[in-house]
Coordinates of C-alpha atoms and ligand atoms in Angstrom, one line a residue:
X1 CA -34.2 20.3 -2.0
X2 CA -32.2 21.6 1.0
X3 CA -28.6 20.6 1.8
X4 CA -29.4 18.1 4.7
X5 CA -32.2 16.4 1.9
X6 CA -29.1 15.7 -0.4
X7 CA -26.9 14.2 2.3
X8 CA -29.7 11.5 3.3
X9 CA -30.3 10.4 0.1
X10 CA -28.9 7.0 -0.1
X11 CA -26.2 6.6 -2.3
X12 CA -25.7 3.9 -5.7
X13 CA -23.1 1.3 -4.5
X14 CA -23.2 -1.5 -2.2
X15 CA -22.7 -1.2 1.2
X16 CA -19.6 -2.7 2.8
X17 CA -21.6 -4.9 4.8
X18 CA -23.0 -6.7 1.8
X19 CA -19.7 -6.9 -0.3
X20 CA -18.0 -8.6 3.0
X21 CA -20.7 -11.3 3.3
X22 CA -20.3 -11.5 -1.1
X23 CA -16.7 -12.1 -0.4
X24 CA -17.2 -14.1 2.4
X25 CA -19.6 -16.3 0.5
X26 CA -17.5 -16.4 -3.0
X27 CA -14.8 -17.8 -0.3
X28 CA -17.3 -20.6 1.4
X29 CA -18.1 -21.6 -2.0
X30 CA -14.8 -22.5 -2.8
X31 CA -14.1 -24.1 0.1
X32 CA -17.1 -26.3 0.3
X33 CA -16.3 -26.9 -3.6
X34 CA -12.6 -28.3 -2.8
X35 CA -14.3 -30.0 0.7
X36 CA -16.6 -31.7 -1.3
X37 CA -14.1 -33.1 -4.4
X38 CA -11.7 -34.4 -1.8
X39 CA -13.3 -35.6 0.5
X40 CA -16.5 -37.4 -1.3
X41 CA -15.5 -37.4 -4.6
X42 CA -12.6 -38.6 -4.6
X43 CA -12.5 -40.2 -1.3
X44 CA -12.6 -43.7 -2.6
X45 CA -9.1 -42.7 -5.2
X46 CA -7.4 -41.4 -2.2
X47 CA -8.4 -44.7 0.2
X48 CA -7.0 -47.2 -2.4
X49 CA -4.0 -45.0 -3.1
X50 CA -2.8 -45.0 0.8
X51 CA -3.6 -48.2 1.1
X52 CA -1.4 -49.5 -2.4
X53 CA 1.3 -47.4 -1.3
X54 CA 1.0 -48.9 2.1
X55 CA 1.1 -52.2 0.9
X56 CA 4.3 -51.4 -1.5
X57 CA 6.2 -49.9 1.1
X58 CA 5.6 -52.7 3.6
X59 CA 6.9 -55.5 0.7
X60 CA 9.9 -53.3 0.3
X61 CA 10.7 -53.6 3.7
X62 CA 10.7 -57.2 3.4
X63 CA 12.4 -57.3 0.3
X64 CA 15.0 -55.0 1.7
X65 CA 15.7 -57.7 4.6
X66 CA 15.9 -60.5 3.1
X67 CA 18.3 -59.4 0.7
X68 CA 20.6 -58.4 3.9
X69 CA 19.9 -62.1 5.2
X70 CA 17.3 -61.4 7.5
X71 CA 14.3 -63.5 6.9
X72 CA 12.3 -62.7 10.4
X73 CA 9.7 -60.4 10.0
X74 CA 10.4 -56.9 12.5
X75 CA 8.4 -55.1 14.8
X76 CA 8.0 -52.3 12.2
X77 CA 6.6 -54.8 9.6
X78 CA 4.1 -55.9 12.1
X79 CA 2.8 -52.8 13.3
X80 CA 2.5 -51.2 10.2
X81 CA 0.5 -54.2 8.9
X82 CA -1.8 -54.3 12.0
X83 CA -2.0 -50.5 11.6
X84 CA -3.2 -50.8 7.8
X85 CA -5.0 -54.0 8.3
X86 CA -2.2 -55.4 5.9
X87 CA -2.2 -59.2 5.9
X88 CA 1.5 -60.7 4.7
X89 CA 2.8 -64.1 3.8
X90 CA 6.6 -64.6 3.0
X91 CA 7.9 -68.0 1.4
X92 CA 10.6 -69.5 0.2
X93 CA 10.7 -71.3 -3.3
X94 CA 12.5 -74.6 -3.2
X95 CA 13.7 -76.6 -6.3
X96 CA 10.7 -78.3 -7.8
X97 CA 8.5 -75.4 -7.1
X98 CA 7.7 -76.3 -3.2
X99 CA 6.9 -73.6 -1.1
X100 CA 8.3 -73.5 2.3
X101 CA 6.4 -70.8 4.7
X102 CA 8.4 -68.7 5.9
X103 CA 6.6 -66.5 8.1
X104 CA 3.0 -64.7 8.0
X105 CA 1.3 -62.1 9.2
X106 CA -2.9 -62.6 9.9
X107 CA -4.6 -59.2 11.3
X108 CA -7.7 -59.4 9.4
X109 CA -11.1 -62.1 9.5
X110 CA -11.2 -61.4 5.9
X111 CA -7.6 -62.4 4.7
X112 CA -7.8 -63.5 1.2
X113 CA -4.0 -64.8 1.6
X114 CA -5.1 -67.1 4.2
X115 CA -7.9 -68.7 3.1
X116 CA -6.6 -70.1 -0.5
X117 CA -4.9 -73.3 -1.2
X118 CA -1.7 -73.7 -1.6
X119 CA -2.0 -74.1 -5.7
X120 CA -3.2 -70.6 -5.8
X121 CA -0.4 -69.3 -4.2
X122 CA 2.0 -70.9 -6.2
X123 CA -0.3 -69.9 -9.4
X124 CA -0.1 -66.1 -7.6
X125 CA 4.0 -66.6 -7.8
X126 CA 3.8 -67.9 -11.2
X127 CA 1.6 -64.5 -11.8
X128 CA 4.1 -62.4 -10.7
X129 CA 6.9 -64.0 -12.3
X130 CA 5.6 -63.5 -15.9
X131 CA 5.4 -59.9 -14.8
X132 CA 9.0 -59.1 -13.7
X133 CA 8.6 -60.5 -10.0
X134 CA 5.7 -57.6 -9.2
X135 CA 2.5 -58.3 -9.2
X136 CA -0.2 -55.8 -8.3
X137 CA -3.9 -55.9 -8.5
X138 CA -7.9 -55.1 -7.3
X139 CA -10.5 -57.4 -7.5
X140 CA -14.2 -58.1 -6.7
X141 CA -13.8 -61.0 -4.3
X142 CA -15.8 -63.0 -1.1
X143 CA -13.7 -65.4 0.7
X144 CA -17.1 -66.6 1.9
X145 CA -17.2 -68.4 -1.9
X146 CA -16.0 -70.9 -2.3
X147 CA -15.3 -71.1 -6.1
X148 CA -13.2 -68.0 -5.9
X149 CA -10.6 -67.7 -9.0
X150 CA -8.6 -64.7 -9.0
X151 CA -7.6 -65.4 -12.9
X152 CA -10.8 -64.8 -13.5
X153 CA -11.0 -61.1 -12.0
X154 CA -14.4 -61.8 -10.7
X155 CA -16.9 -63.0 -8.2
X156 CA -20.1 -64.5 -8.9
X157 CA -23.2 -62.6 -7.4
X158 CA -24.5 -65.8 -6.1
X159 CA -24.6 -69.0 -5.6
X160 CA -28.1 -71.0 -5.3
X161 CA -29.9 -68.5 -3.4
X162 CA -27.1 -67.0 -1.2
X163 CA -26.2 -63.9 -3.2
X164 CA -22.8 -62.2 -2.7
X165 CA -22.6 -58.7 -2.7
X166 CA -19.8 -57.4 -4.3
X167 CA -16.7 -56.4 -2.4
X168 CA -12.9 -55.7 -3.3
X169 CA -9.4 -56.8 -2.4
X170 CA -5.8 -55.8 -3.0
X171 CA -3.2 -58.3 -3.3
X172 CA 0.2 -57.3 -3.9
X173 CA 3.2 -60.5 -4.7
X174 CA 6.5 -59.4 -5.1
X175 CA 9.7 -61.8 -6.1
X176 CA 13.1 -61.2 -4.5
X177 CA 16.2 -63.4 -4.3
X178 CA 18.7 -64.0 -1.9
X179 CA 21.5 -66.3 -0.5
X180 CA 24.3 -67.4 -3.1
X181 CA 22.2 -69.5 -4.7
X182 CA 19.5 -67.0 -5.6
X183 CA 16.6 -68.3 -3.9
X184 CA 13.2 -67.0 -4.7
X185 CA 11.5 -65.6 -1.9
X186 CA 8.1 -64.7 -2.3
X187 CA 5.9 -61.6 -0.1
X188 CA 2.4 -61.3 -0.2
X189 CA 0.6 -58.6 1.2
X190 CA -3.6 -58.2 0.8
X191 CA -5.9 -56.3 1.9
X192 CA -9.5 -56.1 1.9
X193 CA -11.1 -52.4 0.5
X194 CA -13.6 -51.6 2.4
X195 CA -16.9 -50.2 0.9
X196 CA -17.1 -46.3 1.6
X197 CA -20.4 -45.5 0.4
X198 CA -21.7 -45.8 3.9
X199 CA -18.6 -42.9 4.5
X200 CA -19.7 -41.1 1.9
X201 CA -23.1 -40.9 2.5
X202 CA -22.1 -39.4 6.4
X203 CA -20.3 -37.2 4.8
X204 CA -22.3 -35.7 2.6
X205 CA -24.8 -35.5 5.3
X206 CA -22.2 -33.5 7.3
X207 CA -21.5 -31.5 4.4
X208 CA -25.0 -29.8 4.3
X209 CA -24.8 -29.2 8.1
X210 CA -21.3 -27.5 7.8
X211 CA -22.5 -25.6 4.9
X212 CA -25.5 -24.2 6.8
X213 CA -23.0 -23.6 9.9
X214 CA -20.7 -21.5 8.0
X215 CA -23.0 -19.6 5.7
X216 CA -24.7 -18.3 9.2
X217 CA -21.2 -17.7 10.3
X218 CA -20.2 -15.9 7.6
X219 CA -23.6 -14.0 7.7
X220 CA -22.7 -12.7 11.3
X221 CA -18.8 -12.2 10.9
X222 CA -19.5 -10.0 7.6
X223 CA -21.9 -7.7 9.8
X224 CA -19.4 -7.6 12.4
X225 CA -16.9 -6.9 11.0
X226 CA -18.5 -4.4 8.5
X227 CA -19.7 -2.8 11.6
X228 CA -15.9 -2.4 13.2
X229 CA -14.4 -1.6 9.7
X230 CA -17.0 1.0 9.0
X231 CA -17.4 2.5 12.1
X232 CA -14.2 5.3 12.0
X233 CA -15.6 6.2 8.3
X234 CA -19.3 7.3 9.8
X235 CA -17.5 8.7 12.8
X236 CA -15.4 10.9 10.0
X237 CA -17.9 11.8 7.8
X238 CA -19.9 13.5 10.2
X239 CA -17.5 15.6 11.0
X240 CA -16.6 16.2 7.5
X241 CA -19.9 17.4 7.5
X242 CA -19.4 19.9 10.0
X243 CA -16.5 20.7 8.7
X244 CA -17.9 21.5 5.1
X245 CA -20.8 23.8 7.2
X246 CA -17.4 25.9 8.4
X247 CA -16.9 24.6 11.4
X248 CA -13.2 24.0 11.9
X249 CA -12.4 23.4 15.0
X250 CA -13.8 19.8 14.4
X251 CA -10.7 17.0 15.0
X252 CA -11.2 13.6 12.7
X253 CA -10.7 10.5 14.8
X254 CA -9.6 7.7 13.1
X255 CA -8.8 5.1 15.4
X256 CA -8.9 1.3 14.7
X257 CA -6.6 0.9 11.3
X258 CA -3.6 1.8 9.9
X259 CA -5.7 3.5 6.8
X260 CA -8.5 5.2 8.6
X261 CA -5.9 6.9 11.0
X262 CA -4.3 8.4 7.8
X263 CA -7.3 9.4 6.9
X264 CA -8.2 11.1 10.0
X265 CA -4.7 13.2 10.3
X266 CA -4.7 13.9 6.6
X267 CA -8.7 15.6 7.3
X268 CA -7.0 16.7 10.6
X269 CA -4.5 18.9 8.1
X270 CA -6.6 19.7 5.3
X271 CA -9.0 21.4 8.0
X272 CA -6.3 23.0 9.5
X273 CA -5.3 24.5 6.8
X274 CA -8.4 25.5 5.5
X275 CA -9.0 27.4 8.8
X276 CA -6.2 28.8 8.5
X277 CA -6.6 30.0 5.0
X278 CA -9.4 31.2 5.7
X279 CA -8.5 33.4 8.7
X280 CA -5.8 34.6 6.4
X281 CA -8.2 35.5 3.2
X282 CA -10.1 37.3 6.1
X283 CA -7.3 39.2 7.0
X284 CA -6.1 40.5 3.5
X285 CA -9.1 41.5 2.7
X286 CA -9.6 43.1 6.0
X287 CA -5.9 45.2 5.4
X288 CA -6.3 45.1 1.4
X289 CA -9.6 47.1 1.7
X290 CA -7.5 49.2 4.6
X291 CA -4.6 50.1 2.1
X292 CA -6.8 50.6 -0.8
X293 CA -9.4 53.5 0.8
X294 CA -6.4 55.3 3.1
X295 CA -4.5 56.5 -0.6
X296 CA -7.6 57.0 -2.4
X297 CA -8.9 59.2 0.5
X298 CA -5.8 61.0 0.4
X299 CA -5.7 61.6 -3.4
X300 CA -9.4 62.3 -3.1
X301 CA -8.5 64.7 -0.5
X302 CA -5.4 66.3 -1.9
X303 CA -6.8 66.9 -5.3
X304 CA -10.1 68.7 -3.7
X305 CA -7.8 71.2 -2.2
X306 CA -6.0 71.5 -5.0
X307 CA -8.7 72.0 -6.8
X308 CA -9.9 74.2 -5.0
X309 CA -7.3 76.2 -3.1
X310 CA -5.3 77.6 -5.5
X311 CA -2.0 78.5 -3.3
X312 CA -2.2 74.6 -2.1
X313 CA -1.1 73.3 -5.6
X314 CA 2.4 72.9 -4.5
X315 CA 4.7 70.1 -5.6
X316 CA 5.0 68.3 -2.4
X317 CA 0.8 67.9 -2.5
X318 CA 1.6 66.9 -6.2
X319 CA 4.3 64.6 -4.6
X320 CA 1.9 63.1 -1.9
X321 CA -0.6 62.0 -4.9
X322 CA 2.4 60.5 -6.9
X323 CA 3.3 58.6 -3.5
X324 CA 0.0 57.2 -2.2
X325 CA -0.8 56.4 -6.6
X326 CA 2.4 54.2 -6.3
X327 CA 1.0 52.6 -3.3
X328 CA -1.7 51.3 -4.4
X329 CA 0.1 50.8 -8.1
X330 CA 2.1 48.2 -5.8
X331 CA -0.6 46.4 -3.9
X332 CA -2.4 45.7 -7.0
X333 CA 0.6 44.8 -8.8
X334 CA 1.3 42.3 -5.5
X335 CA -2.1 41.0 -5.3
X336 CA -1.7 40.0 -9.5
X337 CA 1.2 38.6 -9.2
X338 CA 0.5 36.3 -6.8
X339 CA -3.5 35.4 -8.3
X340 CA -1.5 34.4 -11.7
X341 CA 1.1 32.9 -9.5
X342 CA -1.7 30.8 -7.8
X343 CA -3.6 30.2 -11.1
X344 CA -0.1 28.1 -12.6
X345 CA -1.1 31.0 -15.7
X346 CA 2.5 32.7 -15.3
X347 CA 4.9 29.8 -17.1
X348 CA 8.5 29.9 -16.4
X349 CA 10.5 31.5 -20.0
X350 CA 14.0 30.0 -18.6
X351 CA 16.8 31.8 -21.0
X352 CA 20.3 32.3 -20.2
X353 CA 20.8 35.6 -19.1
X354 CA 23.7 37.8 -17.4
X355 CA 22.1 38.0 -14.0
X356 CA 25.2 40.4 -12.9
X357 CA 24.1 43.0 -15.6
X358 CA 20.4 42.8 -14.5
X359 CA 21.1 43.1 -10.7
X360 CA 23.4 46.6 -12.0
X361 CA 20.7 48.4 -13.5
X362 CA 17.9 47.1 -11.1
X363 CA 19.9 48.5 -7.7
X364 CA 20.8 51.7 -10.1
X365 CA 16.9 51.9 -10.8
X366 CA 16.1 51.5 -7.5
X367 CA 18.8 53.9 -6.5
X368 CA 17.7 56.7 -8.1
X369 CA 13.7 56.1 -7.1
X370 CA 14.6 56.2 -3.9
X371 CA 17.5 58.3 -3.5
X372 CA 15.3 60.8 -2.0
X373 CA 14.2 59.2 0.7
X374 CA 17.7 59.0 1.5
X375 CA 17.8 54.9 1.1
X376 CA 20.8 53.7 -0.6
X377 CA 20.9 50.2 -2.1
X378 CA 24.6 48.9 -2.5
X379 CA 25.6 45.9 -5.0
X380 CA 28.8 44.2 -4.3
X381 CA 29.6 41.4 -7.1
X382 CA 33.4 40.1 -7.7
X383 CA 32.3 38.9 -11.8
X384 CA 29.7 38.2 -14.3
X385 CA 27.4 35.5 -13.9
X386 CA 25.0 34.0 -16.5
X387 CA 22.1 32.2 -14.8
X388 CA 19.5 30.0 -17.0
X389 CA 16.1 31.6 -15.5
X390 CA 13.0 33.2 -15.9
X391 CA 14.2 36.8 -16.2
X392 CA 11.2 38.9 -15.1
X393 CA 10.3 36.2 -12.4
X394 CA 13.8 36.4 -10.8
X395 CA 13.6 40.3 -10.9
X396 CA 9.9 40.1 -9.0
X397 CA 12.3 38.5 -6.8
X398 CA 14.5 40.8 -6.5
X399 CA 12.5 43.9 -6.3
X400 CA 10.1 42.1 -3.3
X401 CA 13.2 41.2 -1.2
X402 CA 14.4 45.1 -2.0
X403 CA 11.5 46.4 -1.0
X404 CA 11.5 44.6 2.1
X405 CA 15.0 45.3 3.2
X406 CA 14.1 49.3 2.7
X407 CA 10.8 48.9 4.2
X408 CA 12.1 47.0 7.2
X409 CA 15.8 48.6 6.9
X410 CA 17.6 50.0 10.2
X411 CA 18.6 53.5 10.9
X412 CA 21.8 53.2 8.1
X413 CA 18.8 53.4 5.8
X414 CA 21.1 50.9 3.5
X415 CA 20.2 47.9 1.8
X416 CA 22.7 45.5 0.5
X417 CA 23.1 43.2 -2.3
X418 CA 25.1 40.6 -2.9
X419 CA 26.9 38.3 -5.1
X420 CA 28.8 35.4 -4.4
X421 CA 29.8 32.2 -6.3
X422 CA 30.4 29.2 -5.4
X423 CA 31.3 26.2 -7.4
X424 CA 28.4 25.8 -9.8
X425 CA 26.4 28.5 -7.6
X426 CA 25.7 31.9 -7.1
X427 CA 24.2 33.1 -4.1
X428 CA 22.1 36.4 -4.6
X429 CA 21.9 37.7 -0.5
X430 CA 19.7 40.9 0.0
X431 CA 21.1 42.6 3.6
X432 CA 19.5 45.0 6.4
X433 CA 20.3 46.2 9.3
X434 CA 16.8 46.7 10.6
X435 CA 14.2 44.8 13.1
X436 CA 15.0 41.7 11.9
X437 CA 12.8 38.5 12.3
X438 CA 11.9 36.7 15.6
X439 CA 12.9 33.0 15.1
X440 CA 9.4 31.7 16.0
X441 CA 8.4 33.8 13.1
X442 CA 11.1 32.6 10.5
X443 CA 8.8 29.7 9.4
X444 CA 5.7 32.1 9.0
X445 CA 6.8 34.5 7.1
X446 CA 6.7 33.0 3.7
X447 CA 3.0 32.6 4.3
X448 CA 0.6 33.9 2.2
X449 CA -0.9 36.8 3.7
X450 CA 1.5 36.4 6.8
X451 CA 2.6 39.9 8.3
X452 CA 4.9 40.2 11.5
X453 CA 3.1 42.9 13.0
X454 CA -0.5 42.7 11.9
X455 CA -1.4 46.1 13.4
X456 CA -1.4 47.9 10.3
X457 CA 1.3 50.9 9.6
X458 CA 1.1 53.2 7.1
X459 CA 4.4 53.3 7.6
X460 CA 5.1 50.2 6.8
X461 CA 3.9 49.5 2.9
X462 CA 3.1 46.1 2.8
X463 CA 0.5 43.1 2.1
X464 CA 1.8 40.1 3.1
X465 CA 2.2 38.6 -0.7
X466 CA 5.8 39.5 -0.9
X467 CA 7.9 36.5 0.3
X468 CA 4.8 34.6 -0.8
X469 CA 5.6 35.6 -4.5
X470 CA 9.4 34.9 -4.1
X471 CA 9.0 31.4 -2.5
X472 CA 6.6 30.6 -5.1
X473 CA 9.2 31.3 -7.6
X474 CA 11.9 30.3 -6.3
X475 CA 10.5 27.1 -5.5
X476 CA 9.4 26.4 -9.1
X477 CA 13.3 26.9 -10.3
X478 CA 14.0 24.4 -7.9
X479 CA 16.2 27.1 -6.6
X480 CA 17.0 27.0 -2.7
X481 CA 16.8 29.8 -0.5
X482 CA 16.5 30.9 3.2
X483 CA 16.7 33.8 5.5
X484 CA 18.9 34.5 8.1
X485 CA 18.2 37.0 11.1
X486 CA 18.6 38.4 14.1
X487 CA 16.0 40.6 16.2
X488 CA 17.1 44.1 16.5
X489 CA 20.4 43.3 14.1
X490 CA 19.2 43.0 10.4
X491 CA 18.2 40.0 7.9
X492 CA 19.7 38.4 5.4
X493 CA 17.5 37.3 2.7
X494 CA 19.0 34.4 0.1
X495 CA 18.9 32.5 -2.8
X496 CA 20.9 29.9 -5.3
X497 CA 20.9 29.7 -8.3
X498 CA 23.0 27.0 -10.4
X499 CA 25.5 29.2 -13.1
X500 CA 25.3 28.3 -16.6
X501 CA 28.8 27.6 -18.3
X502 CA 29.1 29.1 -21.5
Ligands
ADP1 P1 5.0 42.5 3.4 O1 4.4 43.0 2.1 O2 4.1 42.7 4.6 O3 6.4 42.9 3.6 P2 6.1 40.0 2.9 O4 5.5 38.7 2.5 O5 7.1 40.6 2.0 O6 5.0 40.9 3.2 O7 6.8 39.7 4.3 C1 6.1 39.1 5.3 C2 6.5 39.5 6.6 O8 7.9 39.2 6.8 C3 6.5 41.1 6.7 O9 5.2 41.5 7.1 C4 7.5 41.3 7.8 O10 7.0 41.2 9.0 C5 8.5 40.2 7.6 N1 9.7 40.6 6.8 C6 9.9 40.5 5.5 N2 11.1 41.0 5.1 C7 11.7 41.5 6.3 C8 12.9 42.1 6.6 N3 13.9 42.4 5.7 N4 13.2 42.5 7.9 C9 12.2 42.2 8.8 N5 11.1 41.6 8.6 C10 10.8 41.2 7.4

């Protein structure tokens, strides 16, 4: 099976169209769920709550007033009870139980309150008497019966052959008194419940047709917006597929959201940088193979005519071996270095050590390997300093930024090291007076593989891992460090570390 036969092969998981209109549906469902408890469920609850509270809050009124001394009925009363269909009697109980009408309120044909006698109101005050002066209650009723008795809580179905259907009222009587001497005042309030079923029944009808309405709706709002949401991620992966056949020059677009544009600029890096890694694995192994045959065709050389001209085994040929063998002893040193470097195998063993002592006899080392080249490598320090570090690391440190001031160093052929402390720090600086570093190239030059002047000098020994290598270790003892240079004047190459108190 080719590449391209793997990439079409559809993939397990759902697509994002079909988990939007899933969502999209779980969410319709719960909203046609609550739709349909309020409002046909428990339609009929909610009607006769409203309407009690109505009622209750328009006898309040009236009680309110009356207690002030005012037993006219106001404009608010009135419109609230033609609003609500409310239908309100207020009287006045006199000594001997007479009831004096005090004012009334008739907005509805069907008034209960206006078609009794006036026994049953007075049995209706009695009522609410024997039940703290409130009195609050449905029942079946037809004022189009005549035998009507609300003690009994019930309508007949019919009478002779008229049948009644069953309907309901509310009546609400509430006691107050008022005046000095306490007169009871008496407020009715009814209304008539009217039958929802008919209400219901549209409703439900209604329901099915929203129901149908919104499941297309939700049908064609998951594909749309499936088809905007999705649309950066096809755009990117087909780049990523041209990026994964090495083709980096490819740019993700991620316009539309937030996320997808992160995407796009974090692809946008990643393939930058794998260009660039990749240009720069070109390159070392491009001047890696360069510095590994130019020695070994000199040693190969040198020793054939040593070997076989006998007046041309001199020292200085001996010499030129020893020199081009420690050339290459270096780059392969370099190159593992930094491959256990990269592979996290070379752990940091942080003891306390006296860094002072080890900078002596590394400069002295280096001293006399390359006195003859007439290179001289000062160390100015003002004390001992004991640093808690990985020794061995911090001398690969060391020895790479030595190296690099001798191999870039100016015509004093000196390099320079230094010590300084301050506070809790000491700053190790290595100094040369050489080419020094063009600030565009500052940045660069702790690249992997990064080299200045990429024509290759023999000249010059070098591969690019050097300031690699120290960044990598310097970073990983959170140590901070930095070069400071000048074209033409020299370079200063630095780093803290924190001192260790005894
Ligand atoms: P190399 O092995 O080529 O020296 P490094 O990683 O040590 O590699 O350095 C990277 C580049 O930084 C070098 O190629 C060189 O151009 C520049 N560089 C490093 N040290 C110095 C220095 N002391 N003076 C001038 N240029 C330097």
């Amino acid at each position: 099976m080719s590449k391209d036969d793997k990439q079409c092969r559809p993939y397990p998981g759902a697509s994002v169209t079909s988990k939007l209109l899933f969502y999209f549906l779980i969410f319709l469902i719960m909203m046609l769920l609550v739709v349909w408890v309020f409002q046909v469920m428990l339609l009929n609850v909610f009607y006769r709550n409203t309407k009690m509270s109505e009622m209750e809050r328009i006898s309040e009124t009236i009680q309110d007033a009356i207690i002030i001394g005012n037993d006219q009925p106001s404009s608010h009363v009135i419109s609230r009870a033609e609003e609500y269909l409310i239908c309100i009697r207020v009287f006045r109980v006199l000594p001997g139980d007479k009831i004096e009408q005090l004012w009334d309120v008739d907005v509805n044909d069907d008034c209960f309150l206006h078609s009794i006698p006036e026994e049953k109101l007075r049995m209706l005050y009695h009522k609410a008497l024997a039940q703290e002066g409130h009195l609050q209650t449905v029942f079946p009723r037809s004022d189009r019966h005549p035998e009507f008795e609300v003690e009994s809580g019930q309508a007949p179905d019919h009478v002779g052959n008229r049948i009644f259907t069953e309907r309901l009222s509310m009546i609400g009587v509430d006691v107050c008194y008022a005046g000095q001497e306490q007169v009871p005042y008496v407020i009715m309030v009814n209304s008539a419940l009217t039958p929802l079923s008919a209400t219901v029944a549209t409703l439900r009808v209604q329901f099915v047709w929203i129901a149908m309405i919104l499941v297309g709706l939700a049908l064609l709002m998951a594909m749309v917006f499936a088809r905007s949401i999705v649309s950066p991620i096809v755009r990117m992966n087909q780049t990523a597929k041209q990026l994964a056949k090495g083709n980096y020059d490819v740019h993700f677009e991620g316009e539309g959201y937030l996320e997808t544009r992160e995407l796009a600029d974090t692809l946008n890096y990643a393939s930058k940088e794998l260009s660039q890694n990749d240009r720069l694995q070109k390159e070392l192994i491009a001047n890696v193979s360069h510095d590994l045959r130019t020695p070994l065709t000199m040693i190969k050389g040198y020793g054939e005519i040593m070997r076989d001209i006998p007046g041309e085994n001199t020292p200085e040929n001996m010499q030129t071996i020893i020199d081009e063998t420690e050339r290459l002893s270096e780059l392969v040193s370099a190159l593992l270095d930094i491959s256990r470097l990269q592979a996290d195998a070379a752990e940091l063993k942080r003891e306390p050590f006296d860094l002072t002592e080890q900078l002596l006899i590394s400069v002295e080392r280096y001293d006399k390997l390359r006195g003859l080249d007439g290179y001289t490598v000062l160390f100015e320090y003002d004390s001992h300093v004991t640093v808690n570090a990985d020794i061995s690391m911090i001398l690969r440190v060391l020895y790479n930024l030595i190296n690099n001031g001798i191999n870039y160093a100016g015509d004093d052929k000196t390099v320079i090291v230094r010590q300084e402390c301050h506070d809790d720090l000491v700053r190790i600086s290595v100094i040369d007076h050489g080419v020094g570093i063009a600030p565009d190239q500052i940045q660069l030059i702790w690249d992997r593989y990064y080299k200045v002047d990429r024509v290759h000098k023999r000249a010059v020994v070098g591969t690019g891992l050097g300031l690699s290598i120290v960044k990598t270790v310097l970073e990983r003892h959170g140590a901070i460090y930095g070069v400071d240079s000048e074209v033409g004047k020299g370079s200063t190459f630095w780093f803290e570390l924190p001192i260790e108190k005894e």
